[in-house]
Amino acid sequence: MRYSIILALATAASAIDIEWFGESHCRNGYGLRCQNINPNTCCSGQRSGGWAAVQFANIPNNWDVVSDAYDTENCRTLVNEFRSNGNSFVCHGDNRHYKSAGYHFFSKKRSTYIDTRDASSKECVKPDTLFLADGTTYAISGLTDDQVAEFITLAENATHTDLPAVYQALRVE
């Protein structure tokens, strides 16, 4: 009982970012980010063709989490999973066309979550941030799915000054 209370408090104090990348090495590219995602929450990549890579970032070093990457929306069909083992980030690369992702805490005891994760689809949260290769970030939570799709297309080879004014206004300083 005490462990679950401590775990709940630790989770409330810190959460992981899930980042989608257009290139397969989780660095130096454009993409989307779901910020401060709690365990057992699905994050949608919000891109019909999927992403080349998905990264789990800002993992507290004292957490041992299992990062899950899926090739369908709603965290349904698992492609691969990796343990963090004290690392602050985990990259799932290899151009696997990832479409959703989530994480859970590692347990030596096989949990119900692990046994049932592919059994039914889940609602996914959508990314709240788009980032460019130059590091510029934009708040996208107020955009429609079509606007996000257009923004992703523009972001692939863009800098901030290349973007239309409607998207430039969303820049996070």
PDB file of C-alpha atoms in Angstrom:
ATOM      1  CA  MET A   1       0.000   0.000   0.000  1.00  0.00           C
ATOM      2  CA  ARG A   2       2.737   2.453   0.945  1.00  0.00           C
ATOM      3  CA  TYR A   3       4.586   1.734  -2.296  1.00  0.00           C
ATOM      4  CA  SER A   4       1.528   2.610  -4.403  1.00  0.00           C
ATOM      5  CA  ILE A   5       1.071   5.902  -2.532  1.00  0.00           C
ATOM      6  CA  ILE A   6       4.730   6.832  -3.045  1.00  0.00           C
ATOM      7  CA  LEU A   7       4.504   5.831  -6.705  1.00  0.00           C
ATOM      8  CA  ALA A   8       1.396   7.961  -7.203  1.00  0.00           C
ATOM      9  CA  LEU A   9       3.084  10.982  -5.609  1.00  0.00           C
ATOM     10  CA  ALA A  10       6.229  10.507  -7.702  1.00  0.00           C
ATOM     11  CA  THR A  11       4.174  10.234 -10.874  1.00  0.00           C
ATOM     12  CA  ALA A  12       2.279  13.423 -10.072  1.00  0.00           C
ATOM     13  CA  ALA A  13       5.534  15.303  -9.545  1.00  0.00           C
ATOM     14  CA  SER A  14       7.163  14.207 -12.796  1.00  0.00           C
ATOM     15  CA  ALA A  15       6.105  12.816 -16.150  1.00  0.00           C
ATOM     16  CA  ILE A  16       7.763  11.820 -19.401  1.00  0.00           C
ATOM     17  CA  ASP A  17       7.721  13.540 -22.800  1.00  0.00           C
ATOM     18  CA  ILE A  18       7.000  11.393 -25.857  1.00  0.00           C
ATOM     19  CA  GLU A  19       8.562  12.834 -29.018  1.00  0.00           C
ATOM     20  CA  TRP A  20       7.915  11.835 -32.633  1.00  0.00           C
ATOM     21  CA  PHE A  21      10.723  12.270 -35.198  1.00  0.00           C
ATOM     22  CA  GLY A  22      10.781  12.348 -39.001  1.00  0.00           C
ATOM     23  CA  GLU A  23      14.218  10.700 -39.012  1.00  0.00           C
ATOM     24  CA  SER A  24      15.137   7.414 -37.370  1.00  0.00           C
ATOM     25  CA  HIS A  25      17.709   8.494 -34.769  1.00  0.00           C
ATOM     26  CA  CYS A  26      15.648  10.708 -32.419  1.00  0.00           C
ATOM     27  CA  ARG A  27      17.775  13.805 -32.906  1.00  0.00           C
ATOM     28  CA  ASN A  28      18.200  16.857 -35.104  1.00  0.00           C
ATOM     29  CA  GLY A  29      14.860  16.838 -36.805  1.00  0.00           C
ATOM     30  CA  TYR A  30      11.317  18.076 -36.845  1.00  0.00           C
ATOM     31  CA  GLY A  31       8.480  16.364 -35.054  1.00  0.00           C
ATOM     32  CA  LEU A  32       5.725  16.414 -32.471  1.00  0.00           C
ATOM     33  CA  ARG A  33       5.774  16.133 -28.686  1.00  0.00           C
ATOM     34  CA  CYS A  34       3.295  14.973 -26.064  1.00  0.00           C
ATOM     35  CA  GLN A  35       4.559  16.744 -22.940  1.00  0.00           C
ATOM     36  CA  ASN A  36       4.281  15.438 -19.390  1.00  0.00           C
ATOM     37  CA  ILE A  37       2.608  12.134 -20.198  1.00  0.00           C
ATOM     38  CA  ASN A  38       1.704   9.959 -17.233  1.00  0.00           C
ATOM     39  CA  PRO A  39       2.200   6.176 -17.174  1.00  0.00           C
ATOM     40  CA  ASN A  40      -0.378   3.984 -18.914  1.00  0.00           C
ATOM     41  CA  THR A  41      -1.426   6.883 -21.157  1.00  0.00           C
ATOM     42  CA  CYS A  42      -1.386   6.541 -24.931  1.00  0.00           C
ATOM     43  CA  CYS A  43       0.111   9.330 -27.066  1.00  0.00           C
ATOM     44  CA  SER A  44      -0.915   9.486 -30.719  1.00  0.00           C
ATOM     45  CA  GLY A  45       1.679  10.351 -33.346  1.00  0.00           C
ATOM     46  CA  GLN A  46      -1.107  12.096 -35.247  1.00  0.00           C
ATOM     47  CA  ARG A  47       0.394  11.244 -38.649  1.00  0.00           C
ATOM     48  CA  SER A  48      -1.268   8.766 -41.015  1.00  0.00           C
ATOM     49  CA  GLY A  49       1.987   7.265 -42.332  1.00  0.00           C
ATOM     50  CA  GLY A  50       3.569   7.083 -38.897  1.00  0.00           C
ATOM     51  CA  TRP A  51       6.949   8.396 -37.760  1.00  0.00           C
ATOM     52  CA  ALA A  52      10.481   7.082 -38.321  1.00  0.00           C
ATOM     53  CA  ALA A  53      11.228   7.219 -34.590  1.00  0.00           C
ATOM     54  CA  VAL A  54       9.661   7.880 -31.210  1.00  0.00           C
ATOM     55  CA  GLN A  55      11.615   8.973 -28.147  1.00  0.00           C
ATOM     56  CA  PHE A  56      10.731   8.902 -24.466  1.00  0.00           C
ATOM     57  CA  ALA A  57      12.519  11.897 -22.925  1.00  0.00           C
ATOM     58  CA  ASN A  58      13.020  13.458 -19.496  1.00  0.00           C
ATOM     59  CA  ILE A  59      12.750  10.126 -17.700  1.00  0.00           C
ATOM     60  CA  PRO A  60      13.832  10.566 -14.083  1.00  0.00           C
ATOM     61  CA  ASN A  61      17.030   8.538 -13.561  1.00  0.00           C
ATOM     62  CA  ASN A  62      15.533   6.729 -10.574  1.00  0.00           C
ATOM     63  CA  TRP A  63      12.594   5.434 -12.649  1.00  0.00           C
ATOM     64  CA  ASP A  64      12.677   2.076 -14.418  1.00  0.00           C
ATOM     65  CA  VAL A  65      10.054   2.304 -17.130  1.00  0.00           C
ATOM     66  CA  VAL A  66       9.160   0.199 -20.136  1.00  0.00           C
ATOM     67  CA  SER A  67       8.568   2.315 -23.232  1.00  0.00           C
ATOM     68  CA  ASP A  68       6.103   0.839 -25.732  1.00  0.00           C
ATOM     69  CA  ALA A  69       5.873   1.789 -29.425  1.00  0.00           C
ATOM     70  CA  TYR A  70       2.971   0.759 -31.650  1.00  0.00           C
ATOM     71  CA  ASP A  71       2.297   0.682 -35.397  1.00  0.00           C
ATOM     72  CA  THR A  72      -1.402   1.466 -35.009  1.00  0.00           C
ATOM     73  CA  GLU A  73      -3.302   4.304 -33.385  1.00  0.00           C
ATOM     74  CA  ASN A  74      -4.589   3.937 -29.825  1.00  0.00           C
ATOM     75  CA  CYS A  75      -1.632   1.849 -28.570  1.00  0.00           C
ATOM     76  CA  ARG A  76      -3.032  -1.377 -29.913  1.00  0.00           C
ATOM     77  CA  THR A  77      -0.404  -3.354 -31.887  1.00  0.00           C
ATOM     78  CA  LEU A  78       2.960  -3.405 -30.116  1.00  0.00           C
ATOM     79  CA  VAL A  79       6.039  -3.106 -32.354  1.00  0.00           C
ATOM     80  CA  ASN A  80       8.707  -3.038 -29.658  1.00  0.00           C
ATOM     81  CA  GLU A  81       9.427  -2.138 -26.068  1.00  0.00           C
ATOM     82  CA  PHE A  82      12.562  -1.097 -24.207  1.00  0.00           C
ATOM     83  CA  ARG A  83      13.407  -0.605 -20.530  1.00  0.00           C
ATOM     84  CA  SER A  84      14.945   2.696 -19.489  1.00  0.00           C
ATOM     85  CA  ASN A  85      17.377   1.094 -17.006  1.00  0.00           C
ATOM     86  CA  GLY A  86      18.210   4.465 -15.418  1.00  0.00           C
ATOM     87  CA  ASN A  87      18.588   6.338 -18.722  1.00  0.00           C
ATOM     88  CA  SER A  88      16.912   9.718 -19.106  1.00  0.00           C
ATOM     89  CA  PHE A  89      15.718   8.912 -22.629  1.00  0.00           C
ATOM     90  CA  VAL A  90      14.897   5.879 -24.799  1.00  0.00           C
ATOM     91  CA  CYS A  91      14.756   5.985 -28.613  1.00  0.00           C
ATOM     92  CA  HIS A  92      12.723   3.592 -30.753  1.00  0.00           C
ATOM     93  CA  GLY A  93      14.144   4.095 -34.262  1.00  0.00           C
ATOM     94  CA  ASP A  94      14.593   2.020 -37.413  1.00  0.00           C
ATOM     95  CA  ASN A  95      11.868   3.681 -39.519  1.00  0.00           C
ATOM     96  CA  ARG A  96       9.135   1.421 -38.147  1.00  0.00           C
ATOM     97  CA  HIS A  97       6.259   3.840 -38.936  1.00  0.00           C
ATOM     98  CA  TYR A  98       5.300   4.322 -35.305  1.00  0.00           C
ATOM     99  CA  LYS A  99       1.791   5.704 -34.767  1.00  0.00           C
ATOM    100  CA  SER A 100       1.266   5.649 -30.997  1.00  0.00           C
ATOM    101  CA  ALA A 101       3.291   5.130 -27.840  1.00  0.00           C
ATOM    102  CA  GLY A 102       3.093   4.899 -24.080  1.00  0.00           C
ATOM    103  CA  TYR A 103       5.001   3.644 -21.071  1.00  0.00           C
ATOM    104  CA  HIS A 104       4.529   1.856 -17.792  1.00  0.00           C
ATOM    105  CA  PHE A 105       6.698   1.118 -14.787  1.00  0.00           C
ATOM    106  CA  PHE A 106       8.775  -2.049 -14.955  1.00  0.00           C
ATOM    107  CA  SER A 107       7.741  -4.747 -12.542  1.00  0.00           C
ATOM    108  CA  LYS A 108       9.234  -8.172 -11.991  1.00  0.00           C
ATOM    109  CA  LYS A 109       5.683  -9.309 -11.444  1.00  0.00           C
ATOM    110  CA  ARG A 110       3.702  -9.682 -14.670  1.00  0.00           C
ATOM    111  CA  SER A 111       0.883  -7.142 -14.465  1.00  0.00           C
ATOM    112  CA  THR A 112      -2.609  -7.064 -15.908  1.00  0.00           C
ATOM    113  CA  TYR A 113      -1.570  -4.086 -18.014  1.00  0.00           C
ATOM    114  CA  ILE A 114       1.148  -6.102 -19.755  1.00  0.00           C
ATOM    115  CA  ASP A 115      -1.195  -9.020 -20.377  1.00  0.00           C
ATOM    116  CA  THR A 116      -3.988  -6.906 -21.858  1.00  0.00           C
ATOM    117  CA  ARG A 117      -2.268  -4.027 -23.667  1.00  0.00           C
ATOM    118  CA  ASP A 118      -3.085  -5.402 -27.147  1.00  0.00           C
ATOM    119  CA  ALA A 119      -6.613  -6.527 -26.258  1.00  0.00           C
ATOM    120  CA  SER A 120      -8.471  -3.286 -26.913  1.00  0.00           C
ATOM    121  CA  SER A 121      -7.738   0.163 -28.206  1.00  0.00           C
ATOM    122  CA  LYS A 122      -7.334   3.133 -25.882  1.00  0.00           C
ATOM    123  CA  GLU A 123      -8.084   6.786 -26.287  1.00  0.00           C
ATOM    124  CA  CYS A 124      -4.899   8.627 -27.069  1.00  0.00           C
ATOM    125  CA  VAL A 125      -3.855  12.117 -26.125  1.00  0.00           C
ATOM    126  CA  LYS A 126      -2.669  14.251 -29.008  1.00  0.00           C
ATOM    127  CA  PRO A 127       0.678  16.023 -29.184  1.00  0.00           C
ATOM    128  CA  ASP A 128       0.694  19.563 -27.815  1.00  0.00           C
ATOM    129  CA  THR A 129       3.971  20.766 -29.363  1.00  0.00           C
ATOM    130  CA  LEU A 130       5.550  20.803 -32.816  1.00  0.00           C
ATOM    131  CA  PHE A 131       9.304  21.370 -33.072  1.00  0.00           C
ATOM    132  CA  LEU A 132      11.563  22.232 -35.988  1.00  0.00           C
ATOM    133  CA  ALA A 133      15.093  20.999 -36.653  1.00  0.00           C
ATOM    134  CA  ASP A 134      16.412  24.397 -35.517  1.00  0.00           C
ATOM    135  CA  GLY A 135      14.841  23.887 -32.068  1.00  0.00           C
ATOM    136  CA  THR A 136      11.924  26.298 -32.501  1.00  0.00           C
ATOM    137  CA  THR A 137       8.751  24.998 -30.821  1.00  0.00           C
ATOM    138  CA  TYR A 138       5.061  25.717 -31.387  1.00  0.00           C
ATOM    139  CA  ALA A 139       1.944  25.151 -29.273  1.00  0.00           C
ATOM    140  CA  ILE A 140      -0.439  23.095 -31.421  1.00  0.00           C
ATOM    141  CA  SER A 141      -3.093  21.868 -28.976  1.00  0.00           C
ATOM    142  CA  GLY A 142      -5.634  24.372 -30.345  1.00  0.00           C
ATOM    143  CA  LEU A 143      -5.264  23.243 -33.971  1.00  0.00           C
ATOM    144  CA  THR A 144      -7.556  20.879 -35.851  1.00  0.00           C
ATOM    145  CA  ASP A 145      -6.184  17.553 -37.109  1.00  0.00           C
ATOM    146  CA  ASP A 146      -6.067  18.964 -40.659  1.00  0.00           C
ATOM    147  CA  GLN A 147      -4.116  22.016 -39.498  1.00  0.00           C
ATOM    148  CA  VAL A 148      -1.632  19.805 -37.629  1.00  0.00           C
ATOM    149  CA  ALA A 149      -1.188  17.637 -40.749  1.00  0.00           C
ATOM    150  CA  GLU A 150      -0.505  20.755 -42.841  1.00  0.00           C
ATOM    151  CA  PHE A 151       1.906  22.108 -40.215  1.00  0.00           C
ATOM    152  CA  ILE A 152       3.818  18.786 -40.157  1.00  0.00           C
ATOM    153  CA  THR A 153       4.200  18.920 -43.942  1.00  0.00           C
ATOM    154  CA  LEU A 154       5.487  22.495 -43.784  1.00  0.00           C
ATOM    155  CA  ALA A 155       7.818  21.716 -40.861  1.00  0.00           C
ATOM    156  CA  GLU A 156       9.703  18.963 -42.648  1.00  0.00           C
ATOM    157  CA  ASN A 157      12.196  21.330 -44.292  1.00  0.00           C
ATOM    158  CA  ALA A 158      11.317  24.677 -42.727  1.00  0.00           C
ATOM    159  CA  THR A 159      12.730  27.280 -40.426  1.00  0.00           C
ATOM    160  CA  HIS A 160      10.516  29.624 -38.434  1.00  0.00           C
ATOM    161  CA  THR A 161      10.693  32.382 -41.068  1.00  0.00           C
ATOM    162  CA  ASP A 162       9.570  29.956 -43.820  1.00  0.00           C
ATOM    163  CA  LEU A 163       6.228  29.320 -42.120  1.00  0.00           C
ATOM    164  CA  PRO A 164       2.958  31.153 -42.816  1.00  0.00           C
ATOM    165  CA  ALA A 165       2.057  33.830 -40.248  1.00  0.00           C
ATOM    166  CA  VAL A 166      -0.796  31.718 -38.842  1.00  0.00           C
ATOM    167  CA  TYR A 167       1.769  29.131 -37.663  1.00  0.00           C
ATOM    168  CA  GLN A 168       4.462  31.655 -36.711  1.00  0.00           C
ATOM    169  CA  ALA A 169       1.988  33.081 -34.179  1.00  0.00           C
ATOM    170  CA  LEU A 170       1.997  29.730 -32.315  1.00  0.00           C
ATOM    171  CA  ARG A 171       5.712  29.950 -31.484  1.00  0.00           C
ATOM    172  CA  VAL A 172       6.630  29.198 -27.873  1.00  0.00           C
ATOM    173  CA  GLU A 173       9.255  31.657 -26.619  1.00  0.00           C
TER     174      GLU A 173
END
